Short mmCIF file of C-alpha atoms and ligand atoms in Angstrom, two decimals:
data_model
loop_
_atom_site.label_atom_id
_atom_site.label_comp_id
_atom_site.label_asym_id
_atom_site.label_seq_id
_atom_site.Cartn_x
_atom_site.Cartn_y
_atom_site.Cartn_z
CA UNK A 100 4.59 -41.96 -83.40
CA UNK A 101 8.47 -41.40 -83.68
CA UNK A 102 7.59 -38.42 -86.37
CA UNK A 103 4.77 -37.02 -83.16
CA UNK A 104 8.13 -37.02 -80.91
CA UNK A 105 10.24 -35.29 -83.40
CA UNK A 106 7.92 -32.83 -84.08
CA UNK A 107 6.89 -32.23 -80.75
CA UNK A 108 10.71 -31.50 -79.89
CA UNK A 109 11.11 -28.91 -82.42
CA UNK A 110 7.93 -26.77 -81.25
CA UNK A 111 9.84 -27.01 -77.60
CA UNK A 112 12.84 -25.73 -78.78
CA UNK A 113 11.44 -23.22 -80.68
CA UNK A 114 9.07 -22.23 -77.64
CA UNK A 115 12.16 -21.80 -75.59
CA UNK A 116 13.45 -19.63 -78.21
CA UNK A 117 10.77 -17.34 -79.05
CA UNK A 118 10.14 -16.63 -75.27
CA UNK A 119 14.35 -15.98 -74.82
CA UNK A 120 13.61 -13.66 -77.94
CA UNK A 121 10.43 -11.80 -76.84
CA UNK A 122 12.40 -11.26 -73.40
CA UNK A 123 14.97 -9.42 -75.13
CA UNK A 124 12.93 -6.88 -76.98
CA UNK A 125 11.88 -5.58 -73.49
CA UNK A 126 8.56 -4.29 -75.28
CA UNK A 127 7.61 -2.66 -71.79
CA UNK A 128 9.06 0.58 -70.28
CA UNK A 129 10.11 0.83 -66.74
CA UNK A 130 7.72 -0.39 -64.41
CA UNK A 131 6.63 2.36 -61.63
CA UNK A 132 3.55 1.63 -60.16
CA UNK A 133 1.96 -1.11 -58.00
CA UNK A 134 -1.14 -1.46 -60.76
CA UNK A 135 1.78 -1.77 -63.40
CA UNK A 136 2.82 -5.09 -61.73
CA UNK A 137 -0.12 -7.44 -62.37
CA UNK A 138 -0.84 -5.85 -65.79
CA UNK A 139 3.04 -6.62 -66.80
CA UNK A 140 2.26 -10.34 -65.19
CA UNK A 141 -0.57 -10.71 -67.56
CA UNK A 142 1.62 -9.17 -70.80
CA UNK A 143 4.25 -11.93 -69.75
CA UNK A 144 1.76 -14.88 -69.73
CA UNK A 145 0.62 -13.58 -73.17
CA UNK A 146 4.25 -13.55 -74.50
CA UNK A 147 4.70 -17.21 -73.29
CA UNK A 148 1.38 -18.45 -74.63
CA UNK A 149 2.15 -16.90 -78.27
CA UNK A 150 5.23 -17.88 -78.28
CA UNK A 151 3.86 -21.82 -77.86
CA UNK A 152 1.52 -20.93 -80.66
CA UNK A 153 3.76 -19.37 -83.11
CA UNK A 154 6.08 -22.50 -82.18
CA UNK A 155 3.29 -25.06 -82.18
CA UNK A 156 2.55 -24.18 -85.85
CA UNK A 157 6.49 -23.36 -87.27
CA UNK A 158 7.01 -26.32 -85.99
CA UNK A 159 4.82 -28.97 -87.15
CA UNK A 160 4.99 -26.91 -90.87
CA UNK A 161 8.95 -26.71 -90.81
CA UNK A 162 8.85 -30.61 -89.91
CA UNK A 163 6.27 -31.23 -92.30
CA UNK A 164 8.38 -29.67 -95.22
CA UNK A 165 11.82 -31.36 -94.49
CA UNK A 166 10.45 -34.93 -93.60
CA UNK A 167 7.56 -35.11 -96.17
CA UNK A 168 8.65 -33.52 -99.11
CA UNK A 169 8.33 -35.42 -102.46
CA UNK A 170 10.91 -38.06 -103.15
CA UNK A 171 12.37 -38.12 -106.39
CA UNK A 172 10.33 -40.73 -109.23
CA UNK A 173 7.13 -40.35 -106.82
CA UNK A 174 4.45 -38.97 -109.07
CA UNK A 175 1.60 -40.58 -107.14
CA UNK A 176 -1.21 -38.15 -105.12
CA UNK A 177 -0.98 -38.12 -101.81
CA UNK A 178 -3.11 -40.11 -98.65
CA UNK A 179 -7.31 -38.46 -99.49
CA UNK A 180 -7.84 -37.61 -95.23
CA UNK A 181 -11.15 -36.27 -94.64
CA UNK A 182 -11.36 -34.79 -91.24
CA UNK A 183 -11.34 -36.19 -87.68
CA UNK A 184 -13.53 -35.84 -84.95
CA UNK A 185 -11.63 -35.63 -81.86
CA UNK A 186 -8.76 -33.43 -83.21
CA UNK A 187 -11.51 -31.07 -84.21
CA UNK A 188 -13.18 -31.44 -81.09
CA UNK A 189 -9.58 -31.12 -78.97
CA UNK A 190 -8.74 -27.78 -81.31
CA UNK A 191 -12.28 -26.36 -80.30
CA UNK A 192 -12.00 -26.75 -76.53
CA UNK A 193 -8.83 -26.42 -75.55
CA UNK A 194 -8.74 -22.35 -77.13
CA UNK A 195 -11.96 -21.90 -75.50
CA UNK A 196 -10.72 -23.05 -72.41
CA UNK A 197 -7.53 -21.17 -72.54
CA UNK A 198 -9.78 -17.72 -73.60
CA UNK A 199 -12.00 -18.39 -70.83
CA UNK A 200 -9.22 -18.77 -68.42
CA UNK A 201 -7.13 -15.96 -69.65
CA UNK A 202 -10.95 -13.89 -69.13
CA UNK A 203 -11.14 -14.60 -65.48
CA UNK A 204 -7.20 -13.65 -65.24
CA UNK A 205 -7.77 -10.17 -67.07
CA UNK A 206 -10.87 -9.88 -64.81
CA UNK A 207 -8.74 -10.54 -61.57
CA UNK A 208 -5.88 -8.29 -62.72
CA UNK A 209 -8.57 -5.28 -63.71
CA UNK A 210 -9.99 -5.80 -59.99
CA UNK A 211 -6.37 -5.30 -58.34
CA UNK A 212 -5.63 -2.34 -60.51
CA UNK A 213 -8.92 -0.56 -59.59
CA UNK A 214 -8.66 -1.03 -55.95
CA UNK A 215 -9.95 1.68 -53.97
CA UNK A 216 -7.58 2.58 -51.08
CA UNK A 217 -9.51 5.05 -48.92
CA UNK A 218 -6.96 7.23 -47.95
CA UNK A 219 -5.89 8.06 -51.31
CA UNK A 220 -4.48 11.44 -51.99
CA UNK A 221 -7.34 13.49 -54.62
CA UNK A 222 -5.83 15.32 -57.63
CA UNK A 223 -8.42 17.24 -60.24
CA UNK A 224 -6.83 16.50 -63.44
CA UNK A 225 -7.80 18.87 -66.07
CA UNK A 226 -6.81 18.09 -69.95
CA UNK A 227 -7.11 21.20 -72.42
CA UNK A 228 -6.09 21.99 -75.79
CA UNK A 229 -3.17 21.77 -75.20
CA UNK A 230 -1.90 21.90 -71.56
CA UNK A 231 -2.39 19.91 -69.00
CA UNK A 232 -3.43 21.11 -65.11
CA UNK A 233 -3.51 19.42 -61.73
CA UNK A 234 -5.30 20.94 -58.80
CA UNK A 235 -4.95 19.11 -54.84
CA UNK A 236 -8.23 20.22 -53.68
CA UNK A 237 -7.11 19.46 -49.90
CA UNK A 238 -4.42 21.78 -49.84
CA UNK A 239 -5.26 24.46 -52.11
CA UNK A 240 -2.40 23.88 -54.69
CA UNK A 241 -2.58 24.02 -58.49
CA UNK A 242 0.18 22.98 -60.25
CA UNK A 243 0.98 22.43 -63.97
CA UNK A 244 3.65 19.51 -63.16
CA UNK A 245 1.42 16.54 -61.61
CA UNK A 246 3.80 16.05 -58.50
CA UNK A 247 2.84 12.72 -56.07
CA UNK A 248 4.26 11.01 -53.42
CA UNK A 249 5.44 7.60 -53.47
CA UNK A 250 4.12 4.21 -51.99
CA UNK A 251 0.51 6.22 -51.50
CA UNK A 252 -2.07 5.74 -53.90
CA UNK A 253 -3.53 8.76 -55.72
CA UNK A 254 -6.92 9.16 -57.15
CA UNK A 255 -6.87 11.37 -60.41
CA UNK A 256 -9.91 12.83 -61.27
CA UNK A 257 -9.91 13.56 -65.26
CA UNK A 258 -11.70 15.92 -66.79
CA UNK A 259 -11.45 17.93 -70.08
CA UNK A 260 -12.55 21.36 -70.78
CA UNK A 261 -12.82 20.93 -74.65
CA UNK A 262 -12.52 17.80 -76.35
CA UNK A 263 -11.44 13.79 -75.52
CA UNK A 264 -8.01 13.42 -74.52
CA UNK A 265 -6.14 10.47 -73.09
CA UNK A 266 -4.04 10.61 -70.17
CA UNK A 267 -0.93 8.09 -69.90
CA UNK A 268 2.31 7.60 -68.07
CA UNK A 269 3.77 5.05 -70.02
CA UNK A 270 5.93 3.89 -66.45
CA UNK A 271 2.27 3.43 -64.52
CA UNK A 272 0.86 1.49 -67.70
CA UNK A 273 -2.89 2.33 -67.46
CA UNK A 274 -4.73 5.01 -69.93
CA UNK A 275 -7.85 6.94 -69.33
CA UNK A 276 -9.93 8.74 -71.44
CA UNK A 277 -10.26 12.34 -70.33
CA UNK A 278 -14.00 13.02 -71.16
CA UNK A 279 -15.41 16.93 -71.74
CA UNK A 280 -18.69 17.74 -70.11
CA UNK A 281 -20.82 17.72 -66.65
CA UNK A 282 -19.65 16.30 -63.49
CA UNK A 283 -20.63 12.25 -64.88
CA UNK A 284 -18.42 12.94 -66.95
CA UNK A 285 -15.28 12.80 -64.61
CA UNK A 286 -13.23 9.97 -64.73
CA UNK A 287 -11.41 8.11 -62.28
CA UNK A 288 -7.56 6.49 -62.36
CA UNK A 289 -5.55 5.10 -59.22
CA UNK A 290 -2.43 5.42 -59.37
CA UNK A 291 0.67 4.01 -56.91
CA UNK A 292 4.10 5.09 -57.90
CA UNK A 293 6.51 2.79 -56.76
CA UNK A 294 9.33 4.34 -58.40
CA UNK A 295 10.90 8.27 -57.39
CA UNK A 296 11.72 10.35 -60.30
CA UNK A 297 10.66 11.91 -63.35
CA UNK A 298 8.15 10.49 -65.76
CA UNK A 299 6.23 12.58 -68.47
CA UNK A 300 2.46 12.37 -69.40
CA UNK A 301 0.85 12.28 -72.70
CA UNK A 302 -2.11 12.48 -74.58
CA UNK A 303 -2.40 9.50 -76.29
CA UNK A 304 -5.96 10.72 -78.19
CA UNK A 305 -6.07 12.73 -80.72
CA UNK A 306 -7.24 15.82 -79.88
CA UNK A 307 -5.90 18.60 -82.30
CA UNK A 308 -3.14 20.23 -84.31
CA UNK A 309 -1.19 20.81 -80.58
CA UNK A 310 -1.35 17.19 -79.65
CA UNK A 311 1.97 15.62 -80.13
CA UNK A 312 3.11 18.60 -78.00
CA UNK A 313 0.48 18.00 -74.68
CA UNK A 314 2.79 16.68 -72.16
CA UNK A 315 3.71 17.29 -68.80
CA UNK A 316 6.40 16.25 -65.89
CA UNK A 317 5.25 14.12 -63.33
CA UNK A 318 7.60 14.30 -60.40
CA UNK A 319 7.26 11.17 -57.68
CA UNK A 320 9.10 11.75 -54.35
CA UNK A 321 9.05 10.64 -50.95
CA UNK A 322 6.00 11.54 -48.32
CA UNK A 323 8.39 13.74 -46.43
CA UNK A 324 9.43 15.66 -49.72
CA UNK A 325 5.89 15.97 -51.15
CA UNK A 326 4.77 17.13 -47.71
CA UNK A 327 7.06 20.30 -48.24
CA UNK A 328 6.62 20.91 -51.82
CA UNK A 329 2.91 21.07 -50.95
CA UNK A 330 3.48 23.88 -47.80
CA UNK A 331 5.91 25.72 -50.66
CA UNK A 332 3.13 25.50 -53.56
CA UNK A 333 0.75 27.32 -50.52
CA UNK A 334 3.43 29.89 -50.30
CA UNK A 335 3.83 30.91 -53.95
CA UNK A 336 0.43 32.66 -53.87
CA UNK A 337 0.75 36.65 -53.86
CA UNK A 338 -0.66 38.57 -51.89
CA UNK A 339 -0.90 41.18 -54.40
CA UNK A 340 -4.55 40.62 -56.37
CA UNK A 341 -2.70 41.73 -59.67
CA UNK A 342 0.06 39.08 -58.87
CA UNK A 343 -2.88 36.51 -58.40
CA UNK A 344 -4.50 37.10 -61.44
CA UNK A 345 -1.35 37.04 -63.21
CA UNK A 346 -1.08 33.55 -61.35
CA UNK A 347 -4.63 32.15 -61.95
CA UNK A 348 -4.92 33.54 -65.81
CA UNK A 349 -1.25 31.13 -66.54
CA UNK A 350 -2.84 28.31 -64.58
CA UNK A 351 -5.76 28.45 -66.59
CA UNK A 352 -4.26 28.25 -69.48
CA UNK A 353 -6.16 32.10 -70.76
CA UNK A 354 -2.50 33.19 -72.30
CA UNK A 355 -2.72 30.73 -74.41
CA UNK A 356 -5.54 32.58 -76.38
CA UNK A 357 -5.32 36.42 -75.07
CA UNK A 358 -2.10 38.08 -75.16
CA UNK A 359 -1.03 40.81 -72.76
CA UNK A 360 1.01 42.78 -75.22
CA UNK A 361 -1.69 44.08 -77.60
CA UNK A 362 -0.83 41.14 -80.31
CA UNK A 363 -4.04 39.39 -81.39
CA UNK A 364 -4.33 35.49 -80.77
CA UNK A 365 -7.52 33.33 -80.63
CA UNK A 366 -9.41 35.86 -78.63
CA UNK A 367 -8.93 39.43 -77.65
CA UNK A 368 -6.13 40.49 -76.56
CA UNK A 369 -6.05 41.99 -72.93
CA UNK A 370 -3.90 44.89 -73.37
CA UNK A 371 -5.58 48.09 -72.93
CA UNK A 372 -8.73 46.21 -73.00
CA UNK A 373 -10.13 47.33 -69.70
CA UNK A 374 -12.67 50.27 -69.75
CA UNK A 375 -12.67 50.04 -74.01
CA UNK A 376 -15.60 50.22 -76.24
CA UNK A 377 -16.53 46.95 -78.07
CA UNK A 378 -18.74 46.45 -80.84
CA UNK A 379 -20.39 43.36 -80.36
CA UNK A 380 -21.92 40.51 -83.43
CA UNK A 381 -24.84 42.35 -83.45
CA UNK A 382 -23.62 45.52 -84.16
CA UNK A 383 -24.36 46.81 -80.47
CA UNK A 384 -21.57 48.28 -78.38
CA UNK A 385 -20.49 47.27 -74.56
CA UNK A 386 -17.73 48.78 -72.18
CA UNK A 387 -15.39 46.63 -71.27
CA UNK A 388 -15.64 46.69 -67.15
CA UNK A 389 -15.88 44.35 -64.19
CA UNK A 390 -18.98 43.19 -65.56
CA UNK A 391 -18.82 42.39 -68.92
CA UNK A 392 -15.58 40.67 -68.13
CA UNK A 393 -17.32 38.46 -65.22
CA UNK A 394 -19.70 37.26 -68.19
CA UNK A 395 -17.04 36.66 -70.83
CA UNK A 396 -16.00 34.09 -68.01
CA UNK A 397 -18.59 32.19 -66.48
CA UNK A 398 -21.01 32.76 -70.00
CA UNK A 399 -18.74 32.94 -72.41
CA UNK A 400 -21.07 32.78 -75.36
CA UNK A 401 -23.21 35.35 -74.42
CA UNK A 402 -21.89 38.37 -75.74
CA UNK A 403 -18.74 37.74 -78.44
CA UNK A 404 -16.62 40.72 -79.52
CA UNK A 405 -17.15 40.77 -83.55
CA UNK A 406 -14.56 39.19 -85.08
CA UNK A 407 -13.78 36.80 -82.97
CA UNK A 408 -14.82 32.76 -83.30
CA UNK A 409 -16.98 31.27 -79.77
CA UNK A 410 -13.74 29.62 -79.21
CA UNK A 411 -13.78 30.53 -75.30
CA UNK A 412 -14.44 26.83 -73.07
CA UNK A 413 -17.92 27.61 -71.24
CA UNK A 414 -16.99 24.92 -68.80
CA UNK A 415 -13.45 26.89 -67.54
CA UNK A 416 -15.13 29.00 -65.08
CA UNK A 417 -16.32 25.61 -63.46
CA UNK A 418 -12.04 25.43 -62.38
CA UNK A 419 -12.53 29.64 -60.85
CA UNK A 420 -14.10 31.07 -57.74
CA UNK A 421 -15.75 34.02 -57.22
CA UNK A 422 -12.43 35.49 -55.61
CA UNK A 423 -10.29 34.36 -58.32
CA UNK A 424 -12.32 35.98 -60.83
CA UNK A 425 -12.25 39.31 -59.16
CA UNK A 426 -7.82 38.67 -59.28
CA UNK A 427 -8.28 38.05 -62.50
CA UNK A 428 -10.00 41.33 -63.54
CA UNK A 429 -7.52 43.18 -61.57
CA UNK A 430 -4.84 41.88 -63.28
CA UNK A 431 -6.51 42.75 -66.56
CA UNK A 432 -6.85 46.30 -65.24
CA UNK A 433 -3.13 46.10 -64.60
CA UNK A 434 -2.46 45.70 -68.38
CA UNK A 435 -2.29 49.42 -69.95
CA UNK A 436 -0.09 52.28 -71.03
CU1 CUA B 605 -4.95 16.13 -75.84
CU2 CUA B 605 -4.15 14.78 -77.62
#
């Protein structure tokens, strides 16, 4: 009994210890959202529960060596024990009752982060290789730094035009997957940023050569602040169709693939490109006009200048109206000698 007490003093003190020591390491980046809080909770309870563990087996080993080591002259074998019941039956139930229970807290903590607040503010999230895009269909804006206000909750909508990528703020603590394909494929994330200030996301899937490099700012500020930055977003958009197109081809990420400065990327560049005569896989020709260029977009695979790979995302035109397209072709005519 008096070795039980000994023992069982050690694993307390090093309990104590190994939670004072996880605390320190502060694992966890700031914490910035409301769904960050319970999932932190949980991470906390974790730390404290391993640490008992860790300490619970240390301990009785450390004590074990010291007190029970082999005294000097004592070549006998040791006490033959063959197993016992109700310490099996103790070390069986009380894990499965701590699993169980730490089940139902996961469960509780998944509920609060996924709670649906009915007024939340929408944002189309849109992952690409390797850029990231957020749209406010409400108001018209499209921005390429993801810009909320604070204290509201926000649902992001994540889709991909390519391949899986992952979006996560390290500060809000929850990861989605951002999923390529039809509209089932969208994903949904709430998000409420407790915290103003500047946070960065990341894609935290591998997705390509670019993918280290596929971040963007995220900007929290106040309701009143957000409220203008939205009205000065609105403003930004030319009223030149040109200017427009220029607008819509950066937002869309299509510079990232055709230049506008004759140099050749992944696709064709768009320099001079307008009213030119392409030769075409198949050998036949087409004239680049209004047309052909409306195609390229919305069916991209259709008809592929030779020498060129079907690298063009048939799902992009999904992110363009009608009117936008026409601003883009403009703006294509723009670029000549
Ligand atoms: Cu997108 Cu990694």
């Amino acid at each position: 009994m008096k070795h039980f007490i000994f023992a069982a003093l050690l694993v307390a003190v090093l309990t104590v210890l190994g939670i004072l020591g996880l605390e320190q390491t502060e694992l966890l980046p700031a914490q910035a959202s409301l769904q960050a809080v319970g999932i932190d909770w949980l991470f906390d309870l974790h730390f404290k529960v391993i640490a008992f563990l860790f300490a619970l087996i240390i301990g009785f080993m450390l004590y074990s060596i010291v007190v029970f080591r082999r005294k000097k002259g004592d070549t006998e074998d040791g006490d033959h024990i063959e197993g016992n019941t109700p310490l099996e039956i103790l070390w069986t139930v009380v894990p499965l009752g701590v699993v169980l229970y730490f089940s139902f807290l996961g469960a509780q903590v998944l509920g609060d982060v996924e709670r649906i607040d009915p007024l939340a503010l929408e944002v189309d999230v849109i992952g690409s290789q390797w850029s990231w895009r957020f749209e406010y269909p409400d108001y018209d804006v499209v921005s390429t730094t993801l810009v909320l206000p604070v204290d509201q909750q926000t649902v992001l909508r994540l889709s991909s035009t390519d391949v899986i990528h992952s979006f996560w703020v390290p500060e809000f603590r929850i990861k989605q997957d951002v999923l390529p394909g039809d509209k089932n494929m969208i994903r949904d994330m709430r998000i409420t940023p407790t915290e103003m200030g500047d946070f960065t996301v990341r894609c935290a899937e591998l997705c390509g050569t670019q993918h280290a490099y596929m971040t963007a700012p995220v900007v929290v500020m106040s309701e009143s602040e957000f409220t203008s930055w939205l009205d000065e977003q609105a403003a930004l958009i030319p009223d030149n169709p040109v200017d427009r197109g220029r607008l819509w081809a950066e937002q869309n990420a299509c510079l990232t693939c055709h230049s506008t400065d004759g140099s050749e990327l992944v696709g064709p560049t768009w320099f001079n490109v307008y009213g030119s005569q392409e030769t075409l896989e198949d050998g036949s020709t087409v004239t680049v006009d209004d047309e052909y260029i409306y195609e390229s977009i919305t069916e991209p695979m259709l008809r592929i200048v030779e020498g060129f790979p079907p690298a063009m995302p048939p799902a992009l035109s999904e992110n363009l109206t009608n009117e936008q397209i026409a601003d883009i072709i403009e703006f294509i005519k723009s670029l000549k000698e």
